[in-house]
PDB file of C-alpha atoms in Angstrom:
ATOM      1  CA  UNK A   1       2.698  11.983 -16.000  1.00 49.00           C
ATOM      2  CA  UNK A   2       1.393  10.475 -12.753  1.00 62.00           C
ATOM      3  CA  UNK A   3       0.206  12.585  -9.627  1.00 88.00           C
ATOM      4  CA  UNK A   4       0.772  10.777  -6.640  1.00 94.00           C
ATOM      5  CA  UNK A   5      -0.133  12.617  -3.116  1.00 96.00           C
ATOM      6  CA  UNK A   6      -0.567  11.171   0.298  1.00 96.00           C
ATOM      7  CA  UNK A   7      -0.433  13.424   3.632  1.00 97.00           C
ATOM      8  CA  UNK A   8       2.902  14.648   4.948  1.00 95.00           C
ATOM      9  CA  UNK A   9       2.591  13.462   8.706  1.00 97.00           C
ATOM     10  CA  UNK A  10       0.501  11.699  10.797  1.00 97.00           C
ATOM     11  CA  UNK A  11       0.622  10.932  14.391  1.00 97.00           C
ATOM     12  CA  UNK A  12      -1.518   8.880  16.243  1.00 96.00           C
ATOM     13  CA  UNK A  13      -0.805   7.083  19.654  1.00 97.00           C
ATOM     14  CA  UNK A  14       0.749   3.612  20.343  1.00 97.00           C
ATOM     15  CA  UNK A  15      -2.191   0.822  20.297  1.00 97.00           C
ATOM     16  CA  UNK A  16      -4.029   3.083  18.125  1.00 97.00           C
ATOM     17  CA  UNK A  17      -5.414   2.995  14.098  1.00 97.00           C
ATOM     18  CA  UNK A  18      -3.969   5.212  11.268  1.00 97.00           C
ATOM     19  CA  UNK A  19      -5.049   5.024   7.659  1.00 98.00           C
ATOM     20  CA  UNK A  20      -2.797   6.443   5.339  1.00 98.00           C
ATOM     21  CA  UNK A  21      -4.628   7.632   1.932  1.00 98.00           C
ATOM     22  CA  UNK A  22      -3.054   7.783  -1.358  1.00 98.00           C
ATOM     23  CA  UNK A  23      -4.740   8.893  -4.528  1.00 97.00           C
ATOM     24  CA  UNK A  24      -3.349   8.657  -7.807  1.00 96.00           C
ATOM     25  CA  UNK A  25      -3.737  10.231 -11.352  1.00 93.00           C
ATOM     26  CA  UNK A  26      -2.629   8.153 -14.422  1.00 86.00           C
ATOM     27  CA  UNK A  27      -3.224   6.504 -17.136  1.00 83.00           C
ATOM     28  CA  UNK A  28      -3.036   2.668 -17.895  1.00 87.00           C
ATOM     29  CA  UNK A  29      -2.707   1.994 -13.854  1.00 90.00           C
ATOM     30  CA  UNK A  30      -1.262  -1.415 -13.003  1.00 91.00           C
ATOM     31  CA  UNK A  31      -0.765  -1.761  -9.609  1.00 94.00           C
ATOM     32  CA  UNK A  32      -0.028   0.051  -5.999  1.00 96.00           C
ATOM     33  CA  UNK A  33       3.053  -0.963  -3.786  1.00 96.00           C
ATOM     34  CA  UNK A  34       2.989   0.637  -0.178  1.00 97.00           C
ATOM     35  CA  UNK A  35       6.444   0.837   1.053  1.00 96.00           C
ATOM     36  CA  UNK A  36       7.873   1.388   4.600  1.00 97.00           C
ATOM     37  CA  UNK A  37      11.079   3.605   5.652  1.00 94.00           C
ATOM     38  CA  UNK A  38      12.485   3.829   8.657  1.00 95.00           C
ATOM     39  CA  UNK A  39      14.871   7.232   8.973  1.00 91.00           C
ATOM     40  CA  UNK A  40      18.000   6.293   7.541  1.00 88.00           C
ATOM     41  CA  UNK A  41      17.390   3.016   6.328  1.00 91.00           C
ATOM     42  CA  UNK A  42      16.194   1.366   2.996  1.00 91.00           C
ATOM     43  CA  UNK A  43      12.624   0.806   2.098  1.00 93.00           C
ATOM     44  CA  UNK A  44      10.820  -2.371   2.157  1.00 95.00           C
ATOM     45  CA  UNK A  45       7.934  -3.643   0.600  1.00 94.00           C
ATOM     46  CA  UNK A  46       4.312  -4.080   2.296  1.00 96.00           C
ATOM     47  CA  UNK A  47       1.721  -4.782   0.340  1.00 95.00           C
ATOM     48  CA  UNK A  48       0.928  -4.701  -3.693  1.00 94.00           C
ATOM     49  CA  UNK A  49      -2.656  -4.211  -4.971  1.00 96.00           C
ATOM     50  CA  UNK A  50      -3.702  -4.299  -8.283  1.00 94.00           C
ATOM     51  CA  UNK A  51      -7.867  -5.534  -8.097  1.00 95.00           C
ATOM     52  CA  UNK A  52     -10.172  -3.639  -6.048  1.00 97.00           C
ATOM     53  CA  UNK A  53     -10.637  -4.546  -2.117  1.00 97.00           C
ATOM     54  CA  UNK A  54      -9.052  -4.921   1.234  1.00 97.00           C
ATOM     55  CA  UNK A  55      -5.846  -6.850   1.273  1.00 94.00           C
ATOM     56  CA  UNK A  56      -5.046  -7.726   5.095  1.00 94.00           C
ATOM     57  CA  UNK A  57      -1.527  -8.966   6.279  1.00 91.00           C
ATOM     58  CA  UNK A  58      -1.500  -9.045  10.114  1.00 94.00           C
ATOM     59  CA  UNK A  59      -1.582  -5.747  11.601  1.00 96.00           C
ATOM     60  CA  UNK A  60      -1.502  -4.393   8.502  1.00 97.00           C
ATOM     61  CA  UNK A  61      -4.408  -4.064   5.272  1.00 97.00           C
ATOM     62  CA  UNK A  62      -3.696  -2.256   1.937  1.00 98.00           C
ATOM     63  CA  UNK A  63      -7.032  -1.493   0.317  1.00 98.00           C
ATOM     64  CA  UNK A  64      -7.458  -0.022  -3.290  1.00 98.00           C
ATOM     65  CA  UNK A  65      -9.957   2.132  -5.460  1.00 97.00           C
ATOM     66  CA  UNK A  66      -9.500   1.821  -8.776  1.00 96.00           C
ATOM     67  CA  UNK A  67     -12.159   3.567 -10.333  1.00 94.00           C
ATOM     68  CA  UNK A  68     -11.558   6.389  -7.382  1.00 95.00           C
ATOM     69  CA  UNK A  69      -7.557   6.521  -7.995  1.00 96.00           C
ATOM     70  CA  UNK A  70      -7.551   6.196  -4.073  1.00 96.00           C
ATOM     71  CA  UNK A  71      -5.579   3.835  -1.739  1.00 98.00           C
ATOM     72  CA  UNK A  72      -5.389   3.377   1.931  1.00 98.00           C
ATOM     73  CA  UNK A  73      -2.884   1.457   4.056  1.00 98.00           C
ATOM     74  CA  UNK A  74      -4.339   0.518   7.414  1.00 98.00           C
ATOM     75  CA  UNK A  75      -2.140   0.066  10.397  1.00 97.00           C
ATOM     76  CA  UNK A  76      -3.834  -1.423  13.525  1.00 97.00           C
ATOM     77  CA  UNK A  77      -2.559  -1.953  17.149  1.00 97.00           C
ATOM     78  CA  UNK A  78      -0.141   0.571  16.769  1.00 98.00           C
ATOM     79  CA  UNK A  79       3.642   0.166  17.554  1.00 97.00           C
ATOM     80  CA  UNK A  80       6.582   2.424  18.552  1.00 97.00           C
ATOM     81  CA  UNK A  81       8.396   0.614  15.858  1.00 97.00           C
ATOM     82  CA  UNK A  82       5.861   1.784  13.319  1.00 98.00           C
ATOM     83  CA  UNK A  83       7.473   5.624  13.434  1.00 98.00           C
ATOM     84  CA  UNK A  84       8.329   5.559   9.709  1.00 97.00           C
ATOM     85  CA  UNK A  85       8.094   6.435   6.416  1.00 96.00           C
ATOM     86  CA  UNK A  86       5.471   5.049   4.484  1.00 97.00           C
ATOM     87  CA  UNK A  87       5.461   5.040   0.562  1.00 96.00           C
ATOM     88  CA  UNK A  88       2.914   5.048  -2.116  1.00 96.00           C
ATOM     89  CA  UNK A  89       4.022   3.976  -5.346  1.00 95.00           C
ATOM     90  CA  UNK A  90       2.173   3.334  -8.464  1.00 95.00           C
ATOM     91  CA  UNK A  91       3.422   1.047 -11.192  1.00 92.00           C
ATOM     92  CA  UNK A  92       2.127   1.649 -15.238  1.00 87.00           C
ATOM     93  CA  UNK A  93       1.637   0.168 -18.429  1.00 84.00           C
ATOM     94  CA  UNK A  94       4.032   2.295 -20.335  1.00 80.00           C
ATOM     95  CA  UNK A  95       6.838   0.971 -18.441  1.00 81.00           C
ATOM     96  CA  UNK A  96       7.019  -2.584 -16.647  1.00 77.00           C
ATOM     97  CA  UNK A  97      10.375  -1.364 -14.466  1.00 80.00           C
ATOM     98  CA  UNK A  98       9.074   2.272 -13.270  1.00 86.00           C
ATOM     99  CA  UNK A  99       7.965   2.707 -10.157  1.00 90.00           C
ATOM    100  CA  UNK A 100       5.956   5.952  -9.629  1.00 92.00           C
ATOM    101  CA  UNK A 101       6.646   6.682  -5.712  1.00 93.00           C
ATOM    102  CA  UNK A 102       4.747   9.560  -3.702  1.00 94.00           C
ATOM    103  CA  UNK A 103       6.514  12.001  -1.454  1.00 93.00           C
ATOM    104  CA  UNK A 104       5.716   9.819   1.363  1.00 95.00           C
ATOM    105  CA  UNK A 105       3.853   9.815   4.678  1.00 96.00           C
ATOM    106  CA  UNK A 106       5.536  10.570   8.089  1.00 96.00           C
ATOM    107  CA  UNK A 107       3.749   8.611  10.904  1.00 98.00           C
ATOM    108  CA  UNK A 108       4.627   9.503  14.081  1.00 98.00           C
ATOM    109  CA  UNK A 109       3.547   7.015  16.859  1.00 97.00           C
ATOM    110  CA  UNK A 110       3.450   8.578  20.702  1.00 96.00           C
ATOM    111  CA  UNK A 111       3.315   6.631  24.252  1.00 95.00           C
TER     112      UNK A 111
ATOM    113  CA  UNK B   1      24.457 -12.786  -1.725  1.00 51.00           C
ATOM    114  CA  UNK B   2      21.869 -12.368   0.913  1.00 81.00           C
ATOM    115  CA  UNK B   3      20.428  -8.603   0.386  1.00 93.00           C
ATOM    116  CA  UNK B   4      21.256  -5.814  -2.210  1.00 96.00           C
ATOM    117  CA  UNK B   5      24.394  -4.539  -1.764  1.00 96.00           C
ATOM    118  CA  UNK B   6      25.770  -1.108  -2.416  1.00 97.00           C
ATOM    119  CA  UNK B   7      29.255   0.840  -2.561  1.00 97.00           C
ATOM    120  CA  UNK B   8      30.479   3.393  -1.440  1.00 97.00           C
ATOM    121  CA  UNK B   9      28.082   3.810   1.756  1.00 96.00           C
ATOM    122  CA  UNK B  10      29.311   7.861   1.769  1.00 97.00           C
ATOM    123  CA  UNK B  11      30.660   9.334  -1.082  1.00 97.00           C
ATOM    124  CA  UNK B  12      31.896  13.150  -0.797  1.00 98.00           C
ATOM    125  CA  UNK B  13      33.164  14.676  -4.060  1.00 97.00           C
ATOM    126  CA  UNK B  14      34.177  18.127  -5.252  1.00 97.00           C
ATOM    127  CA  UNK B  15      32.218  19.764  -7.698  1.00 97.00           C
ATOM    128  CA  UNK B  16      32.909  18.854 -11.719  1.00 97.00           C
ATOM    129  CA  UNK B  17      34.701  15.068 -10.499  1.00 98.00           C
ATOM    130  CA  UNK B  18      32.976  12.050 -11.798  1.00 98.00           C
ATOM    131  CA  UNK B  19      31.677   9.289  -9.165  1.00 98.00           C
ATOM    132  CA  UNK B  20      31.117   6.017  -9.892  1.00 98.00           C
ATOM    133  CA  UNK B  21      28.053   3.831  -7.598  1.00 98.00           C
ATOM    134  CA  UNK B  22      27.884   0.116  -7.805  1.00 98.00           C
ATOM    135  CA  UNK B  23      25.148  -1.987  -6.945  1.00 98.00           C
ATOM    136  CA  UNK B  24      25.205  -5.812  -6.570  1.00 97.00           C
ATOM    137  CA  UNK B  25      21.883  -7.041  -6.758  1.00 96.00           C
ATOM    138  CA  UNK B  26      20.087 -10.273  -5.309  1.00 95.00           C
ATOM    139  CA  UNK B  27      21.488 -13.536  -7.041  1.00 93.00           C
ATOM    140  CA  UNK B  28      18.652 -14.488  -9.555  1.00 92.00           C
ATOM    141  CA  UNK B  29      17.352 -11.113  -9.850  1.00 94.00           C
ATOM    142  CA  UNK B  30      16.572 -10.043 -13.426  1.00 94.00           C
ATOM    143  CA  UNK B  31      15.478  -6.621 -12.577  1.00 94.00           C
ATOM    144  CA  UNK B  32      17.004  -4.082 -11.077  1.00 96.00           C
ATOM    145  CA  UNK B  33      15.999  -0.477 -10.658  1.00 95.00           C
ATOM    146  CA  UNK B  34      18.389   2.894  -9.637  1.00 97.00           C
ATOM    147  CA  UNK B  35      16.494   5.439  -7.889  1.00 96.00           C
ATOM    148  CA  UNK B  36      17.823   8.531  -6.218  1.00 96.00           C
ATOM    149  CA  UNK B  37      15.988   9.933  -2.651  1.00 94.00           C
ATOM    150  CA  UNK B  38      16.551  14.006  -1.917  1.00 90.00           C
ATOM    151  CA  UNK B  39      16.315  14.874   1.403  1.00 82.00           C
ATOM    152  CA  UNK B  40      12.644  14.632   3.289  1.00 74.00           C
ATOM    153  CA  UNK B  41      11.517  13.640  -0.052  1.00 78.00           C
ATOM    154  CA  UNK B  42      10.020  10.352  -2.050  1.00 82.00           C
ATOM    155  CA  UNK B  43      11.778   8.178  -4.503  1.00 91.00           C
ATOM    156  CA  UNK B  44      12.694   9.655  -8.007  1.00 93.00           C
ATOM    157  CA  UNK B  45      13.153   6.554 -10.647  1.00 93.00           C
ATOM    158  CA  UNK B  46      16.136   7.027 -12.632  1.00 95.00           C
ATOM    159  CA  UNK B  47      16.830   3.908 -14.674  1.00 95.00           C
ATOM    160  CA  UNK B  48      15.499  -0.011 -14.991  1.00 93.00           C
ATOM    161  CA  UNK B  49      17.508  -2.788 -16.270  1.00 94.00           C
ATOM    162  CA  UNK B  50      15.570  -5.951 -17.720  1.00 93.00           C
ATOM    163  CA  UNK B  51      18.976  -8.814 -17.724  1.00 92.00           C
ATOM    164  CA  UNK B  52      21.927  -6.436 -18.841  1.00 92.00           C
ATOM    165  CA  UNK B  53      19.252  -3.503 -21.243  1.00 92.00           C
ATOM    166  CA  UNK B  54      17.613  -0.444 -20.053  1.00 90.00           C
ATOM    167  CA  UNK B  55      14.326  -0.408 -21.480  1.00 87.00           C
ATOM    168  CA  UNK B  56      13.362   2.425 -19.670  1.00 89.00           C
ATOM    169  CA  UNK B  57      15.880   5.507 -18.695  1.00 91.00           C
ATOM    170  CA  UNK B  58      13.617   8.289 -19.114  1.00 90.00           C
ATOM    171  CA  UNK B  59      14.769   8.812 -15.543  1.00 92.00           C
ATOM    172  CA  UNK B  60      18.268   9.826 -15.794  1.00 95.00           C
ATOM    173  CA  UNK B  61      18.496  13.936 -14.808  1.00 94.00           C
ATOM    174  CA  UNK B  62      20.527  14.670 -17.486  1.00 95.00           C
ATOM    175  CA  UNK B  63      23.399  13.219 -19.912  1.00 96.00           C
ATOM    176  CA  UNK B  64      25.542  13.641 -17.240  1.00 97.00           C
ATOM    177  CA  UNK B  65      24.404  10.253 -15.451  1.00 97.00           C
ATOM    178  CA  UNK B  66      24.481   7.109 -16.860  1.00 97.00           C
ATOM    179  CA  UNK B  67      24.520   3.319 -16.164  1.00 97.00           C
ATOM    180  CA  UNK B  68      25.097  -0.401 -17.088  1.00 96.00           C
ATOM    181  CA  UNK B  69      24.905  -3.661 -16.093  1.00 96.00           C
ATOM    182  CA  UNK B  70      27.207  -6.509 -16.663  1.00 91.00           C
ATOM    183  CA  UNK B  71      26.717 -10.099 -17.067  1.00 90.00           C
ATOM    184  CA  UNK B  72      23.326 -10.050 -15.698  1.00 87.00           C
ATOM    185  CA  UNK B  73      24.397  -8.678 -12.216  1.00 93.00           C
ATOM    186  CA  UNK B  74      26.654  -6.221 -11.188  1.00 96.00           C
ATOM    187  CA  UNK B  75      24.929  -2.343 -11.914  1.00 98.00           C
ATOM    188  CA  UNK B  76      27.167   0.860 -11.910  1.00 98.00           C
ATOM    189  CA  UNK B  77      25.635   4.357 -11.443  1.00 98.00           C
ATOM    190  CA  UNK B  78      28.247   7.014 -13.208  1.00 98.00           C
ATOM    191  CA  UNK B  79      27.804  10.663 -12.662  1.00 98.00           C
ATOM    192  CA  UNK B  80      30.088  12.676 -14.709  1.00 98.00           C
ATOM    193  CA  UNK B  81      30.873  16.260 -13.988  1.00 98.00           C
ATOM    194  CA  UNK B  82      29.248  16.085 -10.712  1.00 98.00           C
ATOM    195  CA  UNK B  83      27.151  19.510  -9.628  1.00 97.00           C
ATOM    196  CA  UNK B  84      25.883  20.251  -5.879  1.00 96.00           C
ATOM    197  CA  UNK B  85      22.329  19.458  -6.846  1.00 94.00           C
ATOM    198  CA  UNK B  86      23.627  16.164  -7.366  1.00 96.00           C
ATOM    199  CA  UNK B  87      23.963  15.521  -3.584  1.00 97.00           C
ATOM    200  CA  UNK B  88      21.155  12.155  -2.678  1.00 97.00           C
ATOM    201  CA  UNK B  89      20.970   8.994  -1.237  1.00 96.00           C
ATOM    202  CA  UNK B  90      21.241   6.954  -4.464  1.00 98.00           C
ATOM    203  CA  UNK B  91      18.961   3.743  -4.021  1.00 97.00           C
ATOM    204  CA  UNK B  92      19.213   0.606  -5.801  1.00 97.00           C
ATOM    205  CA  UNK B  93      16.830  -2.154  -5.893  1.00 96.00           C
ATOM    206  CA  UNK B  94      16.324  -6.254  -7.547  1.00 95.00           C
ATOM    207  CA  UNK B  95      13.390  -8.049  -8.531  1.00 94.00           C
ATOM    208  CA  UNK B  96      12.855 -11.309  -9.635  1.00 92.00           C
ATOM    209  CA  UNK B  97      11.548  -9.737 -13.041  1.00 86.00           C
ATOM    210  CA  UNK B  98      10.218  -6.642 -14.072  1.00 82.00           C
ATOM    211  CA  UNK B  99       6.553  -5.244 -13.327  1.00 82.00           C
ATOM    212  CA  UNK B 100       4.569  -6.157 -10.670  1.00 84.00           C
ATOM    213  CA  UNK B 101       6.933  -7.805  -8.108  1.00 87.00           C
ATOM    214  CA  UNK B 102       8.231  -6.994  -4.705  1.00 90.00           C
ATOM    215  CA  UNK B 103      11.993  -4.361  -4.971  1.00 92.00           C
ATOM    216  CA  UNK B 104      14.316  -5.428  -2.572  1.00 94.00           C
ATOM    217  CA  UNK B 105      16.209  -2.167  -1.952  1.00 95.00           C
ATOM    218  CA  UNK B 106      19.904  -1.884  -0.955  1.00 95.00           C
ATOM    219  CA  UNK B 107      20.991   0.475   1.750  1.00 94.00           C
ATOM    220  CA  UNK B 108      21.654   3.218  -0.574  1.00 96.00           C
ATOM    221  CA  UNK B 109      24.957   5.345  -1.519  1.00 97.00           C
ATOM    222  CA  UNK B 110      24.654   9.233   0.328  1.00 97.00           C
ATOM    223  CA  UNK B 111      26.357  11.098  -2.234  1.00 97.00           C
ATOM    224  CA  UNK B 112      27.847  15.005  -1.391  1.00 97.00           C
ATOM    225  CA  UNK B 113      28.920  17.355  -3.578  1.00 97.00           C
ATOM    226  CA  UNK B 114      30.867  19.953  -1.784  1.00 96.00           C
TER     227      UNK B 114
END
């Protein structure tokens, strides 16, 4: 099977940096997906990585380790609307459909 | 349609009744993915549907759950027998094709068993 584990919580203040760090155990990786969750609502998809490097997308970068089973997802200028859920997932070669998700990380962002 | 669509939005059931959960997925999508979300904690994949097969349900709990998928489209999530541990949000999600392409997710079906 696949271990998955990113941090529980995080808080950091608004107009701030957080890096959220995900490292992975499996075998025949193909591919990373963070995810973001706002309480209550549905998930929905940031960023996918499958070579190694620094993927930027406006405030937000995805960056990935694949020798190091390690990911980070940068978020920059922080925003109240950034309090979420955010969701590692890691995607195999045993099985194109199966998404392997991590418990998730809580970020907290304070005034 | 627009988004993933789910139904019921709130299902409460008694213990040992059977539920059925219906998704209706993005128009075009070939994919599409049931996953179930405990409270406080991550995704667990259940099933994946590639058109209207299953090529991997190593997901599903137990034989008590199962699902299809008709004409391409329409999903239903059927829980037979259901038992308090059952209680989740039920998530569904579409892709354009399998692998490595962005899930749209639906808003999700909170399931209680009293």
């Amino acid at each position: 099977g696949q271990n998955i584990d990113q941090p529980t919580e995080m808080t950091a203040t608004e107009g701030a940096i957080v890096q959220i760090n995900c490292t992975y155990q499996t075998s025949g990786f193909n591919g990373l997906f963070w995810y973001q969750q706002h309480a209550g609502e549905a998930p929905t998809f940031l960023s996918y990585n499958v070579l190694d490097g620094l993927e930027e997308k406006g405030r937000f970068s995805s960056f990935l380790s694949r020798s190091k089973g390690y990911s980070y997802l940068l978020l920059k200028e922080l925003q109240m609307k950034d309090s979420a859920s955010y969701l590692c997932a890691v995607l195999t070669t045993d099985s194109w459909g199966k998404l392997q998700f991590g418990a998730g990380t809580q970020v907290v962002v304070t005034p | 349609g627009a988004g993933v669509s789910q139904s019921p939005s709130n299902k409460v059931t008694e213990k040992g009744k059977d539920v059925e959960l219906r998704c209706d997925p993005i128009s075009g999508h070939t994919a599409l993915y049931w996953y179930r979300q405990s409270l406080g904690q991550g995704l667990e994949f259940l099933i994946y549907f590639q058109g209207n097969s299953a090529p991997d349900k190593s997901g599903l709990p137990s034989d008590r759950f199962s699902a299809e998928r008709t004409g391409g489209s329409v999903s239903t999530l059927t829980i037979q027998r259901t038992q308090q541990e059952d209680s989740a949000v039920y998530l569904c999600a579409s892709s354009k094709a399998g692998g490595p392409f962005e899930q749209f997710f639906g808003p999700g079906t909170r399931l209680t068993v009293l």
